[in-house]
Short mmCIF file of C-alpha atoms and ligand atoms in Angstrom, two decimals:
data_model
loop_
_atom_site.label_atom_id
_atom_site.label_comp_id
_atom_site.label_asym_id
_atom_site.label_seq_id
_atom_site.Cartn_x
_atom_site.Cartn_y
_atom_site.Cartn_z
CA MET A 1 -25.64 -31.94 -35.71
CA LYS A 2 -25.87 -28.15 -35.59
CA GLN A 3 -29.14 -28.45 -33.71
CA LYS A 4 -27.56 -30.80 -31.20
CA ILE A 5 -24.78 -28.28 -30.57
CA GLN A 6 -27.29 -25.44 -30.18
CA LYS A 7 -29.26 -27.49 -27.64
CA LEU A 8 -26.12 -28.05 -25.59
CA LEU A 9 -25.26 -24.31 -25.75
CA ASP A 10 -28.76 -23.50 -24.48
CA GLU A 11 -28.35 -26.01 -21.71
CA LEU A 12 -25.02 -24.41 -20.71
CA SER A 13 -26.51 -20.95 -20.32
CA GLY A 14 -29.19 -22.22 -17.94
CA LEU A 15 -26.84 -24.42 -15.93
CA SER A 16 -26.21 -23.82 -12.24
CA ILE A 17 -23.32 -25.66 -10.59
CA GLN A 18 -23.06 -25.25 -6.79
CA THR A 19 -20.79 -27.95 -5.46
CA HIS A 20 -17.53 -29.70 -6.26
CA GLU A 21 -19.52 -32.87 -6.91
CA GLU A 22 -21.74 -31.16 -9.48
CA LEU A 23 -18.67 -29.66 -11.10
CA GLU A 24 -17.03 -33.08 -11.36
CA ASN A 25 -20.18 -34.52 -12.93
CA PHE A 26 -20.17 -31.66 -15.41
CA ARG A 27 -16.54 -32.35 -16.26
CA LEU A 28 -17.20 -36.06 -16.79
CA ARG A 29 -20.27 -35.39 -18.91
CA PHE A 30 -18.71 -32.78 -21.18
CA MET A 31 -14.96 -32.86 -20.96
CA SER A 32 -13.80 -36.42 -20.30
CA LYS A 33 -12.51 -38.77 -22.97
CA LYS A 34 -15.91 -40.37 -23.32
CA GLY A 35 -17.71 -37.07 -22.77
CA LEU A 36 -20.03 -35.16 -25.08
CA ILE A 37 -17.38 -32.99 -26.67
CA SER A 38 -15.12 -35.81 -27.68
CA SER A 39 -18.05 -37.77 -29.05
CA LEU A 40 -19.07 -34.71 -31.08
CA PHE A 41 -15.58 -34.56 -32.51
CA SER A 42 -15.86 -38.25 -33.47
CA GLU A 43 -19.19 -37.54 -35.16
CA PHE A 44 -17.61 -34.60 -36.99
CA LYS A 45 -15.85 -37.00 -39.31
CA SER A 46 -19.18 -37.96 -40.87
CA VAL A 47 -20.37 -34.37 -41.39
CA PRO A 48 -20.74 -33.60 -45.14
CA ALA A 49 -17.82 -31.52 -46.43
CA GLU A 50 -19.96 -28.44 -47.26
CA GLU A 51 -21.24 -28.24 -43.66
CA LYS A 52 -17.87 -28.85 -42.00
CA LYS A 53 -16.99 -25.16 -41.76
CA ASP A 54 -20.18 -24.11 -39.93
CA VAL A 55 -20.39 -27.14 -37.72
CA GLY A 56 -16.69 -26.86 -36.84
CA ALA A 57 -17.11 -23.22 -35.78
CA ALA A 58 -20.13 -24.08 -33.60
CA MET A 59 -18.22 -26.93 -31.98
CA ASN A 60 -15.36 -24.63 -31.11
CA VAL A 61 -17.78 -22.17 -29.51
CA LEU A 62 -19.26 -25.00 -27.45
CA LYS A 63 -15.86 -26.34 -26.44
CA ASN A 64 -14.69 -22.88 -25.30
CA ARG A 65 -17.91 -22.20 -23.37
CA VAL A 66 -17.56 -25.51 -21.54
CA ALA A 67 -13.94 -24.79 -20.63
CA GLU A 68 -14.74 -21.22 -19.47
CA LEU A 69 -17.67 -22.35 -17.38
CA TYR A 70 -15.63 -25.10 -15.76
CA GLU A 71 -12.76 -22.72 -14.83
CA SER A 72 -14.98 -19.95 -13.51
CA VAL A 73 -17.08 -22.26 -11.33
CA LYS A 74 -13.93 -23.93 -10.03
CA ARG A 75 -12.40 -20.55 -9.11
CA SER A 76 -15.46 -19.30 -7.30
CA LEU A 77 -15.88 -22.54 -5.33
CA GLU A 78 -12.26 -22.30 -4.19
CA GLN A 79 -12.59 -18.66 -3.20
CA SER A 80 -15.69 -19.28 -1.12
CA GLU A 81 -13.79 -21.96 0.76
CA GLY A 82 -10.87 -19.68 1.62
CA ASP A 83 -8.80 -21.10 -1.16
CA THR A 84 -7.45 -24.22 0.42
CA SER A 85 -6.45 -25.63 -2.95
CA GLY A 86 -3.09 -27.23 -2.91
CA GLU A 87 -2.87 -27.09 0.87
CA ASP A 88 -2.45 -30.20 2.90
CA LEU A 89 -5.09 -29.82 5.56
CA THR A 90 -3.72 -32.72 7.56
CA ARG A 91 -0.23 -31.31 8.03
CA THR A 92 0.95 -30.43 11.56
CA ALA A 93 0.43 -26.75 12.40
CA TYR A 94 3.43 -24.44 12.34
CA PRO A 95 4.51 -23.72 15.93
CA ILE A 96 3.16 -20.36 17.13
CA PRO A 97 6.10 -18.32 18.48
CA MET A 98 5.88 -17.68 22.23
CA GLY A 99 5.15 -14.08 23.20
CA THR A 100 7.13 -12.34 25.91
CA ARG A 101 6.07 -10.38 28.97
CA HIS A 102 6.57 -6.64 28.67
CA PRO A 103 9.52 -5.49 30.82
CA LEU A 104 7.32 -2.91 32.56
CA SER A 105 4.85 -5.63 33.52
CA LEU A 106 7.66 -7.79 34.86
CA VAL A 107 9.06 -4.99 36.99
CA ARG A 108 5.65 -3.77 38.17
CA GLU A 109 4.77 -7.28 39.30
CA GLU A 110 8.07 -7.70 41.07
CA ILE A 111 7.59 -4.44 42.97
CA CYS A 112 4.08 -5.48 43.98
CA ARG A 113 5.24 -8.95 45.05
CA ILE A 114 7.86 -7.45 47.38
CA PHE A 115 5.30 -5.19 49.03
CA ASN A 116 2.73 -8.02 49.14
CA ARG A 117 5.17 -9.93 51.33
CA LEU A 118 5.11 -7.01 53.79
CA GLY A 119 1.31 -7.19 53.94
CA PHE A 120 0.47 -4.50 51.38
CA SER A 121 -2.49 -5.33 49.16
CA ILE A 122 -3.12 -3.97 45.68
CA ALA A 123 -5.49 -1.03 45.18
CA LEU A 124 -6.46 0.43 41.82
CA GLY A 125 -8.09 3.68 40.82
CA PRO A 126 -9.36 5.41 37.68
CA GLU A 127 -7.02 7.04 35.18
CA ILE A 128 -9.57 9.76 34.45
CA GLU A 129 -9.86 11.67 37.70
CA ASP A 130 -11.08 14.93 39.19
CA ASP A 131 -9.05 17.78 40.61
CA TRP A 132 -9.94 16.90 44.20
CA HIS A 133 -8.48 13.38 44.11
CA VAL A 134 -5.37 14.31 42.12
CA PHE A 135 -4.52 17.68 43.67
CA GLU A 136 -6.76 19.34 46.22
CA SER A 137 -7.11 16.47 48.73
CA LEU A 138 -3.34 16.01 48.52
CA ASN A 139 -2.63 19.51 49.75
CA PHE A 140 -1.67 21.10 46.44
CA ALA A 141 -2.08 24.85 46.79
CA ASP A 142 -4.32 26.47 44.19
CA ASP A 143 -1.34 27.93 42.37
CA HIS A 144 0.87 24.82 42.52
CA PRO A 145 2.74 24.50 39.20
CA ALA A 146 1.68 20.85 38.76
CA ARG A 147 -1.88 22.05 38.18
CA ASP A 148 -0.67 24.09 35.26
CA MET A 149 -2.07 23.30 31.82
CA GLN A 150 1.47 22.39 30.75
CA ASP A 151 1.60 19.33 32.96
CA THR A 152 -1.92 18.10 33.10
CA PHE A 153 -4.12 16.74 30.34
CA PHE A 154 -7.62 18.05 30.95
CA VAL A 155 -10.50 15.99 29.66
CA SER A 156 -13.45 18.29 30.34
CA THR A 157 -14.20 21.48 32.23
CA SER A 158 -17.61 20.76 33.68
CA PRO A 159 -17.39 18.44 35.40
CA GLU A 160 -13.67 19.08 35.60
CA LEU A 161 -12.00 15.84 34.63
CA LEU A 162 -8.34 15.20 33.93
CA LEU A 163 -5.89 12.37 33.34
CA ARG A 164 -4.19 11.61 36.65
CA THR A 165 -0.63 12.90 36.78
CA HIS A 166 0.35 10.51 39.58
CA THR A 167 -0.97 7.44 41.39
CA SER A 168 -1.21 9.42 44.64
CA SER A 169 -4.87 9.93 43.72
CA VAL A 170 -5.45 6.27 44.61
CA GLN A 171 -4.31 7.04 48.19
CA THR A 172 -7.16 9.50 48.50
CA ARG A 173 -9.68 7.07 47.02
CA VAL A 174 -8.70 4.40 49.55
CA MET A 175 -8.47 6.77 52.54
CA THR A 176 -11.96 8.11 51.89
CA SER A 177 -13.47 4.67 51.54
CA GLN A 178 -11.61 2.54 54.11
CA LYS A 179 -10.75 2.85 57.77
CA PRO A 180 -7.16 2.45 59.07
CA PRO A 181 -5.17 0.32 59.30
CA ILE A 182 -4.50 0.82 55.58
CA ARG A 183 -1.63 -0.89 53.82
CA ILE A 184 -1.88 -0.62 50.05
CA ILE A 185 0.24 -0.67 46.94
CA CYS A 186 -1.16 1.06 43.85
CA PRO A 187 0.35 0.34 40.43
CA GLY A 188 -0.94 2.33 37.49
CA ARG A 189 -0.46 4.44 34.41
CA VAL A 190 -0.14 8.21 34.72
CA TYR A 191 -0.15 11.03 32.19
CA ARG A 192 1.72 14.31 31.85
CA ASN A 193 1.77 16.80 29.04
CA GLU A 194 5.45 16.42 28.15
CA ALA A 195 7.19 16.45 24.79
CA ILE A 196 8.19 12.87 23.99
CA SER A 197 11.92 12.20 24.11
CA ALA A 198 14.30 9.50 25.35
CA ARG A 199 13.89 10.80 28.91
CA ALA A 200 10.26 11.96 29.05
CA HIS A 201 6.96 10.60 27.79
CA CYS A 202 3.37 11.75 27.95
CA PHE A 203 2.45 8.57 29.82
CA PHE A 204 4.40 6.37 32.15
CA HIS A 205 3.85 4.07 35.12
CA GLN A 206 4.09 4.50 38.85
CA VAL A 207 3.70 2.38 41.93
CA GLU A 208 2.52 4.09 45.08
CA ALA A 209 2.54 2.67 48.58
CA LEU A 210 0.58 3.90 51.61
CA TYR A 211 0.61 2.68 55.20
CA ILE A 212 -1.62 4.25 57.81
CA ASP A 213 -2.07 3.02 61.36
CA GLU A 214 -1.50 4.17 64.93
CA ASN A 215 2.13 4.98 65.69
CA VAL A 216 3.57 4.63 62.19
CA THR A 217 6.92 6.41 62.19
CA PHE A 218 9.68 7.47 59.82
CA ALA A 219 11.68 4.47 61.08
CA ASP A 220 8.99 2.17 59.63
CA LEU A 221 9.29 3.99 56.32
CA ARG A 222 13.05 3.68 56.29
CA GLN A 223 13.02 -0.03 57.12
CA THR A 224 10.39 -0.71 54.44
CA LEU A 225 12.49 1.15 51.89
CA LEU A 226 15.63 -0.76 52.79
CA PHE A 227 13.80 -4.09 52.52
CA PHE A 228 12.38 -3.08 49.14
CA ALA A 229 15.75 -1.93 47.74
CA GLN A 230 17.56 -5.08 48.85
CA GLU A 231 14.85 -7.38 47.49
CA MET A 232 14.56 -5.51 44.22
CA PHE A 233 18.26 -5.13 43.54
CA ASP A 234 20.62 -7.12 45.73
CA ALA A 235 21.25 -7.77 49.40
CA ASN A 236 24.25 -5.40 49.49
CA THR A 237 22.26 -2.41 48.24
CA ARG A 238 22.47 0.59 50.53
CA ILE A 239 19.93 3.42 50.69
CA ARG A 240 20.21 7.12 51.37
CA LEU A 241 17.38 9.55 52.14
CA ARG A 242 17.69 13.19 51.10
CA PRO A 243 15.28 15.86 52.37
CA SER A 244 12.84 16.93 49.68
CA TYR A 245 9.41 18.46 49.24
CA PHE A 246 6.04 17.04 48.25
CA PRO A 247 2.77 18.80 49.13
CA PHE A 248 1.24 15.65 50.57
CA THR A 249 4.06 14.51 52.87
CA GLU A 250 5.83 16.17 55.78
CA PRO A 251 8.69 15.55 56.17
CA SER A 252 9.43 14.43 52.62
CA ALA A 253 12.45 12.69 51.19
CA GLU A 254 13.91 11.30 48.03
CA MET A 255 15.58 7.93 48.19
CA ASP A 256 18.81 7.02 46.44
CA ILE A 257 20.25 3.53 46.24
CA SER A 258 23.91 2.70 45.93
CA CYS A 259 24.58 2.47 42.20
CA ASN A 260 23.88 -1.11 41.18
CA ILE A 261 26.27 -0.88 38.25
CA CYS A 262 29.47 0.13 39.98
CA GLY A 263 28.41 -0.92 43.49
CA GLY A 264 28.82 2.68 44.70
CA GLU A 265 32.37 3.15 43.41
CA GLY A 266 31.29 5.81 40.90
CA CYS A 267 30.66 5.35 37.18
CA SER A 268 29.15 7.26 34.28
CA PHE A 269 25.69 5.84 35.04
CA CYS A 270 25.61 7.38 38.53
CA LYS A 271 27.53 10.44 37.32
CA HIS A 272 30.41 9.35 39.56
CA THR A 273 28.41 9.94 42.74
CA GLY A 274 27.89 6.24 43.59
CA TRP A 275 24.16 6.90 44.14
CA VAL A 276 21.03 6.85 41.94
CA GLU A 277 17.67 8.31 42.81
CA ILE A 278 14.72 5.94 42.66
CA LEU A 279 11.71 7.28 44.52
CA GLY A 280 9.94 9.96 46.55
CA CYS A 281 8.48 9.35 50.00
CA GLY A 282 7.51 10.88 53.33
CA MET A 283 5.13 10.92 56.28
CA VAL A 284 1.57 11.61 55.16
CA ASP A 285 0.79 15.27 55.88
CA PRO A 286 -1.86 15.52 58.65
CA ASN A 287 -3.87 17.84 56.36
CA VAL A 288 -4.19 15.01 53.85
CA LEU A 289 -5.44 12.62 56.53
CA GLU A 290 -8.00 15.19 57.71
CA ASN A 291 -9.11 15.94 54.13
CA CYS A 292 -9.93 12.26 53.81
CA GLY A 293 -11.75 12.00 57.13
CA ILE A 294 -8.97 10.27 59.10
CA ASP A 295 -8.19 11.52 62.60
CA SER A 296 -4.61 12.80 62.36
CA LYS A 297 -4.23 12.85 66.15
CA LYS A 298 -4.81 9.14 66.33
CA TYR A 299 -3.28 7.97 63.09
CA SER A 300 -0.09 8.60 61.16
CA GLY A 301 1.30 7.06 58.02
CA PHE A 302 3.92 6.99 55.35
CA ALA A 303 3.67 7.07 51.57
CA LEU A 304 6.04 6.52 48.72
CA GLY A 305 5.89 6.64 44.97
CA MET A 306 8.21 5.41 42.27
CA GLY A 307 8.39 5.28 38.47
CA VAL A 308 8.30 1.77 37.03
CA GLU A 309 10.30 2.93 33.97
CA ARG A 310 13.05 4.21 36.25
CA ILE A 311 13.36 0.92 38.12
CA THR A 312 13.28 -0.96 34.80
CA ASN A 313 16.06 1.24 33.51
CA LEU A 314 18.17 0.34 36.53
CA LYS A 315 17.39 -3.36 36.32
CA TYR A 316 17.56 -3.86 32.57
CA ARG A 317 19.41 -0.77 31.27
CA VAL A 318 16.57 0.49 29.11
CA SER A 319 17.48 4.12 28.91
CA ASP A 320 15.22 5.30 26.07
CA LEU A 321 11.65 5.56 27.35
CA ARG A 322 10.21 5.41 23.84
CA LEU A 323 11.23 1.76 23.49
CA PHE A 324 8.59 0.80 26.05
CA SER A 325 5.68 1.84 23.86
CA GLU A 326 6.97 1.12 20.37
CA ASN A 327 6.11 -2.59 20.50
CA ASP A 328 9.22 -3.50 18.56
CA LYS A 329 9.40 -7.27 18.78
CA ARG A 330 13.19 -7.23 18.70
CA PHE A 331 13.18 -5.16 21.90
CA LEU A 332 10.52 -7.27 23.62
CA LYS A 333 12.23 -10.53 22.69
CA GLN A 334 15.19 -9.62 24.87
CA PHE A 335 13.02 -10.25 27.92
CA GLU A 336 12.15 -13.80 26.88
CA SER A 337 14.04 -15.43 29.70
CA ALA A 338 13.00 -12.95 32.39
CA LYS A 339 10.58 -14.48 34.86
N1 DAH B 1 3.45 11.57 43.43
C1 DAH B 1 4.86 11.81 43.33
C2 DAH B 1 5.23 12.08 41.88
O1 DAH B 1 4.45 11.80 41.00
C3 DAH B 1 5.64 10.64 43.81
C4 DAH B 1 5.50 10.49 45.28
C5 DAH B 1 6.38 11.16 46.12
C6 DAH B 1 4.50 9.73 45.84
C7 DAH B 1 6.27 11.05 47.50
C8 DAH B 1 4.37 9.61 47.23
C9 DAH B 1 5.29 10.29 48.02
O2 DAH B 1 3.43 8.89 47.81
O3 DAH B 1 5.17 10.15 49.39
O4 DAH B 1 6.28 12.56 41.60
#
């Protein structure tokens, strides 16, 4: 009997079990009611009393080895199958929660759609740019403060590459590669070296518009702005243009809309003025047209640029810029029903 047990122990150490089927056969052969171990225990009764101690010990070793082998093979088979034990593979899948559009994407698309209806088509440009497209072509004097290291993120010095600080660089890209008439809208991300706070961020989003043709006037600009403001906010929105300065437009203006919270009556949001600023605009400076190879005697144009975060703040009251890039699902979920 001892020899029989030893033979089975030898067999166990050379055994290789690869599949669930082989494991089940092993269990039936060794561990079931009619298996080898229980038949050994039946035989044990007839073992002479003086051998019982030795044979009993050997049987226990065998029994433990069998149990250990069974458990360890079972565990490793389950692990290699991604542990689906106990899972009902036929159950219906849990519903995957619907994601939501980011508020900045919603607003950017709405701005573009309004301008699309006026015949503006989308133009895109690179975020990593050179000095000429971001500054020089747009009439920035060499010592203009916006070129300062404090505002601009430089990427390399030779060639001089930087992260664009505004989408106006896309104007230049289009003007140097297309002939008028040009009617484009350029959405995109821009970068400035600012300390991050509720009101400033090192990246944000702008939408730029440019219209160049023969006889484009300030009246066209004004009418386009009024249409945009009334489509974006509501039909009663009024606009106001204040003289301003940008290197690439002459004359330049900033546009306010009547406060869409108090309707122009005055509230804390509009600092009791009834107006809120939303964008910069102007007639394209003839120097800019010439820099880009467009005859400024024949053509004129207007341009405008706005911050998508600013418009989103007005539409949805998101006043802390940091919320836009934190990816907090509780914030994003609030825009579930927005189109
Ligand atoms: N580029 C300006 C900025 O980043 C915004 C702007 C103002 C764009 C006037 C224009 C414009 O096209 O005409 O602040």
